[in-house]
mmCIF file of C-alpha atoms in Angstrom:
data_model
loop_
_atom_site.group_PDB
_atom_site.id
_atom_site.type_symbol
_atom_site.label_atom_id
_atom_site.label_comp_id
_atom_site.label_asym_id
_atom_site.label_seq_id
_atom_site.Cartn_x
_atom_site.Cartn_y
_atom_site.Cartn_z
ATOM 1 C CA UNK P 86 170.809 116.087 74.949
ATOM 2 C CA UNK P 87 168.664 119.212 74.418
ATOM 3 C CA UNK P 88 167.488 121.754 77.080
ATOM 4 C CA UNK P 89 164.362 122.096 78.133
ATOM 5 C CA UNK P 90 162.164 124.268 76.829
ATOM 6 C CA UNK P 91 161.197 127.495 78.719
ATOM 7 C CA UNK P 92 157.377 128.126 79.172
ATOM 8 C CA UNK P 93 158.001 129.850 83.348
ATOM 9 C CA UNK P 94 154.703 131.798 83.050
ATOM 10 C CA UNK P 95 152.482 128.895 81.756
ATOM 11 C CA UNK P 96 154.420 126.686 83.625
ATOM 12 C CA UNK P 97 154.032 127.697 86.741
ATOM 13 C CA UNK P 98 150.351 128.731 86.001
ATOM 14 C CA UNK P 99 150.109 124.787 85.510
ATOM 15 C CA UNK P 100 151.782 124.203 88.253
ATOM 16 C CA UNK P 101 150.086 126.174 90.806
ATOM 17 C CA UNK P 102 146.847 125.079 89.829
ATOM 18 C CA UNK P 103 147.522 121.588 89.942
ATOM 19 C CA UNK P 104 149.328 122.143 93.643
ATOM 20 C CA UNK P 105 145.462 124.048 94.645
ATOM 21 C CA UNK P 106 143.828 121.076 93.988
ATOM 22 C CA UNK P 107 146.148 118.544 95.317
ATOM 23 C CA UNK P 108 145.528 121.194 98.731
ATOM 24 C CA UNK P 109 141.781 120.983 98.084
ATOM 25 C CA UNK P 110 141.765 117.321 97.432
ATOM 26 C CA UNK P 111 143.398 116.384 99.948
ATOM 27 C CA UNK P 112 141.431 118.426 102.501
ATOM 28 C CA UNK P 113 138.636 117.036 101.248
ATOM 29 C CA UNK P 114 140.179 113.768 101.893
ATOM 30 C CA UNK P 115 141.761 114.020 105.413
ATOM 31 C CA UNK P 116 141.217 117.063 107.083
ATOM 32 C CA UNK P 117 143.659 119.880 106.638
ATOM 33 C CA UNK P 118 146.024 119.297 109.852
ATOM 34 C CA UNK P 119 146.679 116.008 108.481
ATOM 35 C CA UNK P 120 148.225 116.941 104.579
ATOM 36 C CA UNK P 121 151.969 117.551 104.379
ATOM 37 C CA UNK P 122 153.544 118.750 101.819
ATOM 38 C CA UNK P 123 155.092 115.118 100.661
ATOM 39 C CA UNK P 124 151.109 114.245 100.117
ATOM 40 C CA UNK P 125 150.164 117.696 98.966
ATOM 41 C CA UNK P 126 153.728 118.239 96.528
ATOM 42 C CA UNK P 127 152.993 113.603 94.996
ATOM 43 C CA UNK P 128 149.577 114.082 94.556
ATOM 44 C CA UNK P 129 150.316 117.125 92.433
ATOM 45 C CA UNK P 130 152.732 115.426 90.379
ATOM 46 C CA UNK P 131 155.904 118.043 91.830
ATOM 47 C CA UNK P 132 158.647 118.411 93.431
ATOM 48 C CA UNK P 133 158.448 118.520 97.143
ATOM 49 C CA UNK P 134 161.147 120.860 97.129
ATOM 50 C CA UNK P 135 159.984 123.886 95.170
ATOM 51 C CA UNK P 136 156.604 123.646 97.768
ATOM 52 C CA UNK P 137 159.019 124.083 100.585
ATOM 53 C CA UNK P 138 160.693 126.783 98.713
ATOM 54 C CA UNK P 139 157.259 128.879 98.116
ATOM 55 C CA UNK P 140 155.370 128.223 100.907
ATOM 56 C CA UNK P 141 157.488 127.032 104.079
ATOM 57 C CA UNK P 142 154.675 124.356 105.920
ATOM 58 C CA UNK P 143 151.702 123.332 104.856
ATOM 59 C CA UNK P 144 149.507 125.302 107.146
ATOM 60 C CA UNK P 145 151.540 128.797 105.517
ATOM 61 C CA UNK P 146 150.196 126.486 101.953
ATOM 62 C CA UNK P 147 147.038 125.730 102.590
ATOM 63 C CA UNK P 148 146.490 129.667 104.267
ATOM 64 C CA UNK P 149 147.564 130.366 100.868
ATOM 65 C CA UNK P 150 145.147 128.334 99.074
ATOM 66 C CA UNK P 151 142.191 129.569 101.126
ATOM 67 C CA UNK P 152 142.628 132.995 99.939
ATOM 68 C CA UNK P 153 141.880 131.903 96.495
ATOM 69 C CA UNK P 154 138.377 130.489 97.131
ATOM 70 C CA UNK P 155 136.049 133.554 96.645
ATOM 71 C CA UNK P 156 136.783 134.773 93.719
ATOM 72 C CA UNK P 157 137.947 138.444 94.140
ATOM 73 C CA UNK P 158 136.694 139.181 90.954
ATOM 74 C CA UNK P 159 133.781 138.235 90.744
ATOM 75 C CA UNK P 160 130.565 140.580 90.486
ATOM 76 C CA UNK P 161 129.269 142.083 94.251
ATOM 77 C CA UNK P 162 125.517 142.298 93.885
ATOM 78 C CA UNK P 163 123.912 145.813 93.411
ATOM 79 C CA UNK P 164 120.812 146.775 93.328
ATOM 80 C CA UNK P 165 120.504 149.765 94.843
ATOM 81 C CA UNK P 166 119.029 149.114 98.126
ATOM 82 C CA UNK P 167 121.875 148.677 100.906
ATOM 83 C CA UNK P 168 119.210 145.522 102.813
ATOM 84 C CA UNK P 169 119.189 143.281 99.662
ATOM 85 C CA UNK P 170 122.689 143.221 98.574
ATOM 86 C CA UNK P 171 123.724 142.677 101.915
ATOM 87 C CA UNK P 172 121.701 139.804 101.679
ATOM 88 C CA UNK P 173 122.944 138.614 98.164
ATOM 89 C CA UNK P 174 126.390 139.336 99.514
ATOM 90 C CA UNK P 175 126.911 136.835 102.701
ATOM 91 C CA UNK P 176 124.060 134.806 100.921
ATOM 92 C CA UNK P 177 126.866 134.236 98.655
ATOM 93 C CA UNK P 178 129.663 133.669 101.145
ATOM 94 C CA UNK P 179 127.244 131.572 103.761
ATOM 95 C CA UNK P 180 127.288 129.441 100.188
ATOM 96 C CA UNK P 181 130.952 129.396 99.700
ATOM 97 C CA UNK P 182 131.416 127.956 103.234
ATOM 98 C CA UNK P 183 128.518 125.735 103.409
ATOM 99 C CA UNK P 184 130.777 123.781 101.129
ATOM 100 C CA UNK P 185 132.644 121.016 103.835
ATOM 101 C CA UNK P 186 135.714 121.866 101.640
ATOM 102 C CA UNK P 187 135.933 125.469 102.062
ATOM 103 C CA UNK P 188 135.247 125.239 105.986
ATOM 104 C CA UNK P 189 138.151 122.965 106.370
ATOM 105 C CA UNK P 190 140.462 125.160 104.295
ATOM 106 C CA UNK P 191 139.203 128.802 106.703
ATOM 107 C CA UNK P 192 140.182 125.971 109.424
ATOM 108 C CA UNK P 193 143.592 125.597 108.216
ATOM 109 C CA UNK P 194 143.914 129.454 107.483
ATOM 110 C CA UNK P 195 142.925 130.035 110.579
ATOM 111 C CA UNK P 196 145.879 128.288 112.106
ATOM 112 C CA UNK P 197 148.434 130.360 110.564
ATOM 113 C CA UNK P 198 146.316 133.351 111.346
ATOM 114 C CA UNK P 199 147.123 136.758 113.096
ATOM 115 C CA UNK P 200 149.969 137.726 112.822
ATOM 116 C CA UNK P 201 148.079 140.249 109.661
ATOM 117 C CA UNK P 202 144.532 140.124 107.388
ATOM 118 C CA UNK P 203 144.599 137.329 105.025
ATOM 119 C CA UNK P 204 144.330 138.036 101.321
ATOM 120 C CA UNK P 205 140.609 136.341 101.907
ATOM 121 C CA UNK P 206 139.182 138.240 105.262
ATOM 122 C CA UNK P 207 140.941 141.617 103.259
ATOM 123 C CA UNK P 208 138.498 140.419 100.573
ATOM 124 C CA UNK P 209 135.731 140.380 102.291
ATOM 125 C CA UNK P 210 136.478 144.014 103.658
ATOM 126 C CA UNK P 211 136.929 145.835 100.460
ATOM 127 C CA UNK P 212 133.720 144.290 99.206
ATOM 128 C CA UNK P 213 131.868 145.507 102.735
ATOM 129 C CA UNK P 214 133.252 148.784 101.948
ATOM 130 C CA UNK P 215 132.278 149.078 98.629
ATOM 131 C CA UNK P 216 128.375 147.878 99.814
ATOM 132 C CA UNK P 217 128.572 150.342 102.916
ATOM 133 C CA UNK P 218 130.010 153.256 100.402
ATOM 134 C CA UNK P 219 127.923 152.812 97.683
ATOM 135 C CA UNK P 220 124.411 153.852 100.221
ATOM 136 C CA UNK P 221 126.093 156.787 100.832
ATOM 137 C CA UNK P 222 126.715 159.061 104.336
ATOM 138 C CA UNK P 223 122.831 158.102 105.497
ATOM 139 C CA UNK P 224 124.298 154.703 105.407
ATOM 140 C CA UNK P 225 123.218 152.554 108.958
ATOM 141 C CA UNK P 226 126.561 150.979 109.129
ATOM 142 C CA UNK P 227 130.255 150.959 109.062
ATOM 143 C CA UNK P 228 132.026 148.556 107.116
ATOM 144 C CA UNK P 229 133.478 147.059 110.517
ATOM 145 C CA UNK P 230 129.722 146.615 111.787
ATOM 146 C CA UNK P 231 128.960 144.221 108.405
ATOM 147 C CA UNK P 232 132.638 142.558 109.490
ATOM 148 C CA UNK P 233 131.748 141.816 112.945
ATOM 149 C CA UNK P 234 127.948 141.484 112.294
ATOM 150 C CA UNK P 235 127.896 139.563 109.037
ATOM 151 C CA UNK P 236 131.349 138.020 107.893
ATOM 152 C CA UNK P 237 132.206 137.214 112.160
ATOM 153 C CA UNK P 238 129.269 135.017 112.947
ATOM 154 C CA UNK P 239 129.649 132.689 109.428
ATOM 155 C CA UNK P 240 133.142 132.439 109.821
ATOM 156 C CA UNK P 241 132.178 131.212 113.544
ATOM 157 C CA UNK P 242 129.816 129.274 112.006
ATOM 158 C CA UNK P 243 131.754 127.637 108.962
ATOM 159 C CA UNK P 244 135.183 126.902 111.348
ATOM 160 C CA UNK P 245 133.316 125.486 114.552
ATOM 161 C CA UNK P 246 129.659 124.828 113.657
ATOM 162 C CA UNK P 247 129.180 124.445 109.955
ATOM 163 C CA UNK P 248 126.442 122.353 110.613
ATOM 164 C CA UNK P 249 124.021 125.683 111.775
ATOM 165 C CA UNK P 250 125.214 127.234 108.370
ATOM 166 C CA UNK P 251 121.390 127.989 106.310
ATOM 167 C CA UNK P 252 120.118 129.316 103.763
ATOM 168 C CA UNK P 253 118.611 131.539 106.708
ATOM 169 C CA UNK P 254 121.636 132.705 108.199
ATOM 170 C CA UNK P 255 122.972 135.206 105.523
ATOM 171 C CA UNK P 256 118.794 137.016 105.972
ATOM 172 C CA UNK P 257 118.813 136.500 109.899
ATOM 173 C CA UNK P 258 122.065 137.773 110.337
ATOM 174 C CA UNK P 259 120.975 141.128 108.011
ATOM 175 C CA UNK P 260 118.410 141.612 110.058
ATOM 176 C CA UNK P 261 119.870 141.990 113.678
ATOM 177 C CA UNK P 262 122.707 143.972 111.611
ATOM 178 C CA UNK P 263 119.887 146.802 109.788
ATOM 179 C CA UNK P 264 117.481 148.390 112.127
ATOM 180 C CA UNK P 265 114.373 148.259 110.757
ATOM 181 C CA UNK P 266 114.806 144.541 110.212
ATOM 182 C CA UNK P 267 115.304 143.935 114.531
ATOM 183 C CA UNK P 268 111.306 144.391 114.241
ATOM 184 C CA UNK P 269 111.943 140.764 112.267
ATOM 185 C CA UNK S 1449 162.356 96.008 144.578
ATOM 186 C CA UNK S 1450 159.564 97.903 146.078
ATOM 187 C CA UNK S 1451 156.593 97.749 143.756
ATOM 188 C CA UNK S 1452 156.030 101.802 143.007
ATOM 189 C CA UNK S 1453 152.988 103.455 144.822
ATOM 190 C CA UNK S 1454 149.956 104.303 142.983
ATOM 191 C CA UNK S 1455 148.536 107.677 143.322
ATOM 192 C CA UNK S 1456 146.887 106.975 140.227
ATOM 193 C CA UNK S 1457 143.920 110.194 140.847
ATOM 194 C CA UNK S 1458 146.770 112.675 142.121
ATOM 195 C CA UNK S 1459 149.317 111.470 139.579
ATOM 196 C CA UNK S 1460 147.325 111.515 136.447
ATOM 197 C CA UNK S 1461 146.263 115.164 137.427
ATOM 198 C CA UNK S 1462 149.827 116.032 137.907
ATOM 199 C CA UNK S 1463 150.469 114.380 134.368
ATOM 200 C CA UNK S 1464 147.855 116.441 132.820
ATOM 201 C CA UNK S 1465 149.167 119.603 134.246
ATOM 202 C CA UNK S 1466 152.607 118.957 133.422
ATOM 203 C CA UNK S 1467 151.100 118.405 129.824
ATOM 204 C CA UNK S 1468 149.155 121.127 130.088
ATOM 205 C CA UNK S 1469 151.812 123.881 130.729
ATOM 206 C CA UNK S 1470 153.868 122.636 128.191
ATOM 207 C CA UNK S 1471 151.465 122.892 125.522
ATOM 208 C CA UNK S 1472 151.054 126.531 126.358
ATOM 209 C CA UNK S 1473 154.606 126.924 126.516
ATOM 210 C CA UNK S 1474 155.100 125.234 123.369
ATOM 211 C CA UNK S 1475 152.375 127.046 121.724
ATOM 212 C CA UNK S 1476 153.333 130.197 122.623
ATOM 213 C CA UNK S 1477 157.147 129.685 121.966
ATOM 214 C CA UNK S 1478 156.567 127.923 118.184
ATOM 215 C CA UNK S 1479 153.207 128.668 117.609
ATOM 216 C CA UNK S 1480 149.736 126.208 117.567
ATOM 217 C CA UNK S 1481 150.743 124.513 114.318
ATOM 218 C CA UNK S 1482 154.643 123.651 114.836
ATOM 219 C CA UNK S 1483 153.414 121.923 117.991
ATOM 220 C CA UNK S 1484 154.158 118.340 118.120
ATOM 221 C CA UNK S 1485 153.203 115.442 120.538
ATOM 222 C CA UNK S 1486 156.639 114.485 120.899
ATOM 223 C CA UNK S 1487 157.817 118.237 121.827
ATOM 224 C CA UNK S 1488 154.981 118.085 124.342
ATOM 225 C CA UNK S 1489 156.095 114.948 125.806
ATOM 226 C CA UNK S 1490 159.880 115.507 125.755
ATOM 227 C CA UNK S 1491 158.712 118.845 127.714
ATOM 228 C CA UNK S 1492 156.355 117.165 129.971
ATOM 229 C CA UNK S 1493 158.768 114.867 130.677
ATOM 230 C CA UNK S 1494 155.945 112.573 129.931
ATOM 231 C CA UNK S 1495 156.179 109.409 127.668
ATOM 232 C CA UNK S 1496 155.019 110.366 124.118
ATOM 233 C CA UNK S 1497 152.686 107.008 123.942
ATOM 234 C CA UNK S 1498 150.607 107.583 126.413
ATOM 235 C CA UNK S 1499 149.715 111.174 125.117
ATOM 236 C CA UNK S 1500 149.269 109.672 121.364
ATOM 237 C CA UNK S 1501 147.049 106.817 123.130
ATOM 238 C CA UNK S 1502 144.804 109.661 125.117
ATOM 239 C CA UNK S 1503 144.228 112.516 122.089
ATOM 240 C CA UNK S 1504 145.410 111.228 119.220
ATOM 241 C CA UNK S 1505 147.460 113.809 117.605
ATOM 242 C CA UNK S 1506 149.425 117.470 118.343
ATOM 243 C CA UNK S 1507 145.931 119.296 117.101
ATOM 244 C CA UNK S 1508 143.213 117.386 119.362
ATOM 245 C CA UNK S 1509 145.327 117.743 122.254
ATOM 246 C CA UNK S 1510 145.379 121.430 121.280
ATOM 247 C CA UNK S 1511 141.525 121.252 120.709
ATOM 248 C CA UNK S 1512 141.352 119.686 124.366
ATOM 249 C CA UNK S 1513 143.509 122.014 126.339
ATOM 250 C CA UNK S 1514 142.683 125.267 124.715
ATOM 251 C CA UNK S 1515 138.706 124.255 126.167
ATOM 252 C CA UNK S 1516 140.638 124.239 129.538
ATOM 253 C CA UNK S 1517 141.598 127.798 129.457
ATOM 254 C CA UNK S 1518 138.293 129.951 130.180
ATOM 255 C CA UNK S 1519 137.026 128.388 134.198
ATOM 256 C CA UNK S 1520 134.153 127.137 133.330
ATOM 257 C CA UNK S 1521 133.373 127.927 137.164
ATOM 258 C CA UNK S 1522 133.911 130.979 137.565
ATOM 259 C CA UNK S 1523 131.838 133.596 138.645
ATOM 260 C CA UNK S 1524 129.284 134.852 135.861
ATOM 261 C CA UNK S 1525 128.636 138.613 136.033
ATOM 262 C CA UNK S 1526 124.634 139.290 138.097
ATOM 263 C CA UNK S 1527 124.591 142.753 138.097
ATOM 264 C CA UNK S 1528 120.119 142.780 137.908
ATOM 265 C CA UNK S 1529 121.437 144.348 134.238
ATOM 266 C CA UNK S 1530 121.615 142.834 131.250
ATOM 267 C CA UNK S 1531 123.383 144.760 129.131
ATOM 268 C CA UNK S 1532 125.827 145.602 132.210
ATOM 269 C CA UNK S 1533 126.001 141.044 132.133
ATOM 270 C CA UNK S 1534 126.701 141.149 129.123
ATOM 271 C CA UNK S 1535 129.732 143.925 128.970
ATOM 272 C CA UNK S 1536 131.459 142.322 131.532
ATOM 273 C CA UNK S 1537 130.901 138.674 130.468
ATOM 274 C CA UNK S 1538 132.055 139.636 127.014
ATOM 275 C CA UNK S 1539 134.956 142.016 128.752
ATOM 276 C CA UNK S 1540 136.477 138.483 130.098
ATOM 277 C CA UNK S 1541 136.168 136.846 126.741
ATOM 278 C CA UNK S 1542 138.025 139.547 125.544
ATOM 279 C CA UNK S 1543 140.827 139.528 128.141
ATOM 280 C CA UNK S 1544 141.176 135.819 127.861
ATOM 281 C CA UNK S 1545 142.145 136.121 123.801
ATOM 282 C CA UNK S 1546 144.357 139.474 124.520
ATOM 283 C CA UNK S 1547 146.801 137.119 125.487
ATOM 284 C CA UNK S 1548 148.234 135.596 122.819
ATOM 285 C CA UNK S 1549 148.694 131.929 124.559
ATOM 286 C CA UNK S 1550 144.962 132.287 124.053
ATOM 287 C CA UNK S 1551 144.151 133.208 121.026
ATOM 288 C CA UNK S 1552 147.260 131.050 119.188
ATOM 289 C CA UNK S 1553 145.482 127.604 121.040
ATOM 290 C CA UNK S 1554 141.643 129.343 119.737
ATOM 291 C CA UNK S 1555 144.104 128.929 115.957
ATOM 292 C CA UNK S 1556 144.965 125.272 117.374
ATOM 293 C CA UNK S 1557 141.360 124.327 118.043
ATOM 294 C CA UNK S 1558 139.795 125.983 114.896
ATOM 295 C CA UNK S 1559 141.555 123.749 112.819
ATOM 296 C CA UNK S 1560 140.709 120.754 114.289
ATOM 297 C CA UNK S 1561 136.837 122.169 114.605
ATOM 298 C CA UNK S 1562 133.673 121.208 112.341
ATOM 299 C CA UNK S 1563 132.239 117.868 113.585
ATOM 300 C CA UNK S 1564 131.136 118.685 117.096
ATOM 301 C CA UNK S 1565 130.792 121.914 119.506
ATOM 302 C CA UNK S 1566 133.843 122.142 121.578
ATOM 303 C CA UNK S 1567 133.412 122.450 125.343
ATOM 304 C CA UNK S 1568 135.137 125.567 125.264
ATOM 305 C CA UNK S 1569 131.989 126.942 122.687
ATOM 306 C CA UNK S 1570 129.439 124.850 124.738
ATOM 307 C CA UNK S 1571 130.553 126.660 127.619
ATOM 308 C CA UNK S 1572 130.037 130.116 126.234
ATOM 309 C CA UNK S 1573 127.517 128.703 125.033
ATOM 310 C CA UNK S 1574 125.745 128.121 128.101
ATOM 311 C CA UNK S 1575 126.526 131.113 129.837
ATOM 312 C CA UNK S 1576 124.598 133.575 127.061
ATOM 313 C CA UNK S 1577 121.856 131.152 128.230
ATOM 314 C CA UNK S 1578 121.869 131.771 131.673
ATOM 315 C CA UNK S 1579 122.761 135.549 131.155
ATOM 316 C CA UNK S 1580 119.338 136.041 128.608
ATOM 317 C CA UNK S 1581 117.062 133.198 131.049
ATOM 318 C CA UNK S 1582 118.161 135.876 133.766
ATOM 319 C CA UNK S 1583 116.951 138.593 131.957
ATOM 320 C CA UNK S 1584 113.536 136.787 131.556
ATOM 321 C CA UNK S 1585 110.732 135.805 128.706
ATOM 322 C CA UNK S 1586 111.424 139.671 128.292
ATOM 323 C CA UNK S 1587 114.897 138.958 127.056
ATOM 324 C CA UNK S 1588 115.749 141.322 123.571
ATOM 325 C CA UNK S 1589 118.036 138.762 122.878
ATOM 326 C CA UNK S 1590 118.260 134.540 122.476
ATOM 327 C CA UNK S 1591 121.436 132.666 123.577
ATOM 328 C CA UNK S 1592 122.440 132.161 119.470
ATOM 329 C CA UNK S 1593 121.748 136.419 119.569
ATOM 330 C CA UNK S 1594 124.431 137.060 121.955
ATOM 331 C CA UNK S 1595 126.665 134.049 120.455
ATOM 332 C CA UNK S 1596 126.631 135.574 116.192
ATOM 333 C CA UNK S 1597 126.514 139.388 118.275
ATOM 334 C CA UNK S 1598 129.040 139.521 120.846
ATOM 335 C CA UNK S 1599 131.379 135.650 121.029
ATOM 336 C CA UNK S 1600 131.224 134.951 116.601
ATOM 337 C CA UNK S 1601 133.058 138.199 116.384
ATOM 338 C CA UNK S 1602 135.463 138.526 119.523
ATOM 339 C CA UNK S 1603 136.954 134.510 118.333
ATOM 340 C CA UNK S 1604 137.116 136.217 114.875
ATOM 341 C CA UNK S 1605 138.720 139.389 115.947
ATOM 342 C CA UNK S 1606 140.822 136.792 118.265
ATOM 343 C CA UNK S 1607 141.905 134.141 114.809
ATOM 344 C CA UNK S 1608 142.445 136.860 112.062
ATOM 345 C CA UNK S 1609 142.429 139.956 113.531
ATOM 346 C CA UNK S 1610 143.925 139.785 117.220
ATOM 347 C CA UNK S 1611 145.128 143.461 117.147
ATOM 348 C CA UNK S 1612 141.652 144.757 117.392
ATOM 349 C CA UNK S 1613 140.400 143.846 120.511
ATOM 350 C CA UNK S 1614 140.631 146.101 122.942
ATOM 351 C CA UNK S 1615 138.710 147.523 126.044
ATOM 352 C CA UNK S 1616 135.966 149.028 124.031
ATOM 353 C CA UNK S 1617 135.471 145.608 121.741
ATOM 354 C CA UNK S 1618 132.890 144.683 124.512
ATOM 355 C CA UNK S 1619 130.725 146.944 125.116
ATOM 356 C CA UNK S 1620 130.888 148.361 121.428
ATOM 357 C CA UNK S 1621 129.420 144.908 120.253
ATOM 358 C CA UNK S 1622 127.416 144.354 123.352
ATOM 359 C CA UNK S 1623 125.801 147.793 121.495
ATOM 360 C CA UNK S 1624 125.024 146.734 118.043
ATOM 361 C CA UNK S 1625 123.278 143.452 120.040
ATOM 362 C CA UNK S 1626 121.060 145.162 122.268
ATOM 363 C CA UNK S 1627 118.420 147.594 120.381
ATOM 364 C CA UNK S 1628 119.135 150.625 122.327
ATOM 365 C CA UNK S 1629 122.250 150.380 122.252
ATOM 366 C CA UNK S 1630 121.929 151.452 118.842
ATOM 367 C CA UNK S 1631 121.828 155.149 119.670
ATOM 368 C CA UNK S 1632 125.021 154.263 121.089
#
């Protein structure tokens, strides 16, 4: 018998993407809280043991997969106007969580959150910081204010009130956040 | 053999409170995502079948129990000043979620959210509406703005960044929400 050819890099990348696809399908079909590692492994055609070894349990797996959903390398709006950039950026986040599978992954991630900031949140915070820094020392808001005033209500609605996210949500939240927008 | 005396009201109330206590202990000990109905039933000394029959699964049970945590009948601050009332009210919510078990229950509830507003959120929204209505037609904010600007960031921090909730959180959020507070 020939020993199997080792193609670790390519193979592990292919395995990861089939696991990711399986998690997303199963979350869409069953809801995050009813996804188990044996189900994911069967759907992905991998050995459950390797999934348990890497993630430990389904909630941790879903939390990890959820952090891949919004590409951290996508271009961030840069129109030269903070309000316009924030509205465009927040609009992307709203559109992301209007997809039921992404909201379900966020709920699954919430179930295991609380010990450290997830990659997903770290990425949103890094983006908020970049947008605020671009506006310079005269920025009317801090990155924390953007997280509390824009990302938190979007995530809260995505988790608890997904049907309230619409095309107007991002603009409304940014208008409330930026002083001159309060007249709006 | 004497037939057991029926004290349905009292008995079911006692069973419910022992189940509630068991859920809270187990969530504190294991984290919401590792609590199962058999564990809850064993801890509460009740028949798992009756727990399955009433709640269906552990996530639904935790979500339901979580809605009991902030007493909807507690008095709501009424100083005659909207800002002071909002700060005191939001401060209660922050203190509630600074307790790890309450944040853990909120995470457990988040995992099964998304189909309808939970009793817990309905209660916070009713309280926000009461506070805003008291301020009259001249109120500078709507109940939705209070939810997005105060409750959402508190819940977001409780779920994802619990270590960032402190004594100053409520005042900071209300100051950002109310126009005259923006100078703060």
